[in-house]
XYZ file of C-alpha atoms in Angstrom:
87
model
C 10.526 7.758 28.676
C 7.242 9.385 29.607
C 6.065 9.502 33.239
C 2.416 10.431 32.724
C 0.024 7.521 32.262
C -1.722 8.983 29.188
C 1.657 9.664 27.526
C 2.711 6.065 28.146
C -0.501 4.867 26.542
C 0.020 7.133 23.526
C 3.466 5.592 23.008
C 1.984 2.088 23.037
C -0.882 2.994 20.752
C 1.426 4.778 18.307
C 3.726 1.736 18.144
C 0.747 -0.498 17.395
C -0.553 1.814 14.670
C 2.921 2.231 13.144
C 3.347 -1.543 12.951
C -0.071 -1.907 11.308
C 0.668 0.842 8.772
C 4.076 -0.672 7.996
C 2.515 -4.077 7.317
C -0.122 -2.537 5.021
C 2.506 -0.484 3.125
C 4.641 -3.577 2.726
C 1.695 -5.513 1.261
C 1.017 -2.685 -1.220
C 4.682 -2.582 -2.302
C 4.736 -6.339 -2.790
C 1.610 -6.294 -4.952
C 3.034 -3.443 -7.036
C 6.289 -5.362 -7.563
C 4.307 -8.407 -8.758
C 2.580 -6.285 -11.403
C 5.866 -4.686 -12.493
C 7.566 -8.111 -12.776
C 4.713 -9.454 -14.946
C 4.921 -6.342 -17.156
C 8.692 -6.733 -17.485
C 8.195 -10.355 -18.562
C 5.472 -9.221 -21.024
C 3.002 -11.694 -19.505
C -0.354 -10.049 -20.146
C -2.528 -12.598 -18.271
C -0.339 -12.600 -15.157
C -0.120 -8.798 -15.254
C -3.929 -8.488 -15.408
C -4.381 -10.840 -12.459
C -1.652 -9.090 -10.442
C -3.178 -5.701 -11.326
C -6.583 -6.696 -9.990
C -4.979 -7.845 -6.755
C -2.845 -4.703 -6.489
C -5.794 -2.360 -7.030
C -7.683 -4.174 -4.272
C -4.740 -3.957 -1.880
C -4.116 -0.263 -2.637
C -7.801 0.611 -2.204
C -7.933 -1.166 1.154
C -4.849 0.728 2.334
C -6.484 4.010 1.280
C -9.754 3.226 3.043
C -7.758 2.525 6.239
C -6.063 5.907 5.995
C -2.565 4.640 5.232
C -2.424 6.407 1.841
C -4.079 9.586 0.611
C -6.735 9.066 -2.077
C -4.697 10.922 -4.708
C -1.669 8.806 -3.934
C -3.849 5.723 -4.403
C -5.241 7.027 -7.686
C -1.747 7.777 -8.968
C -0.444 4.300 -8.105
C -3.441 2.597 -9.721
C -3.192 4.794 -12.805
C 0.505 4.072 -13.333
C 0.052 0.337 -12.880
C -2.919 0.218 -15.247
C -1.014 2.228 -17.855
C 1.955 -0.180 -17.565
C -0.277 -3.260 -18.006
C -2.075 -1.695 -20.981
C 1.268 -0.952 -22.625
C 1.916 -4.695 -23.082
C 1.336 -5.391 -26.727
């Protein structure tokens, strides 16, 4: 455990930020799973709705610095491609 006051504060701040990032990542993963489930069930309408929600969630995570912009673009691209593949 740190003895210096600023080091103690850094530990607290890092825990807070880690918890926030974990919650945001979890929300992104959940939204991605919803899209993938709808695609697996070949439900075009549900997949489109879930995709819109997922894109929004991923973009928010990127704007908050949790994901890199290219990572965001890749996730959105893959999800969109999967939804468009439903005949």
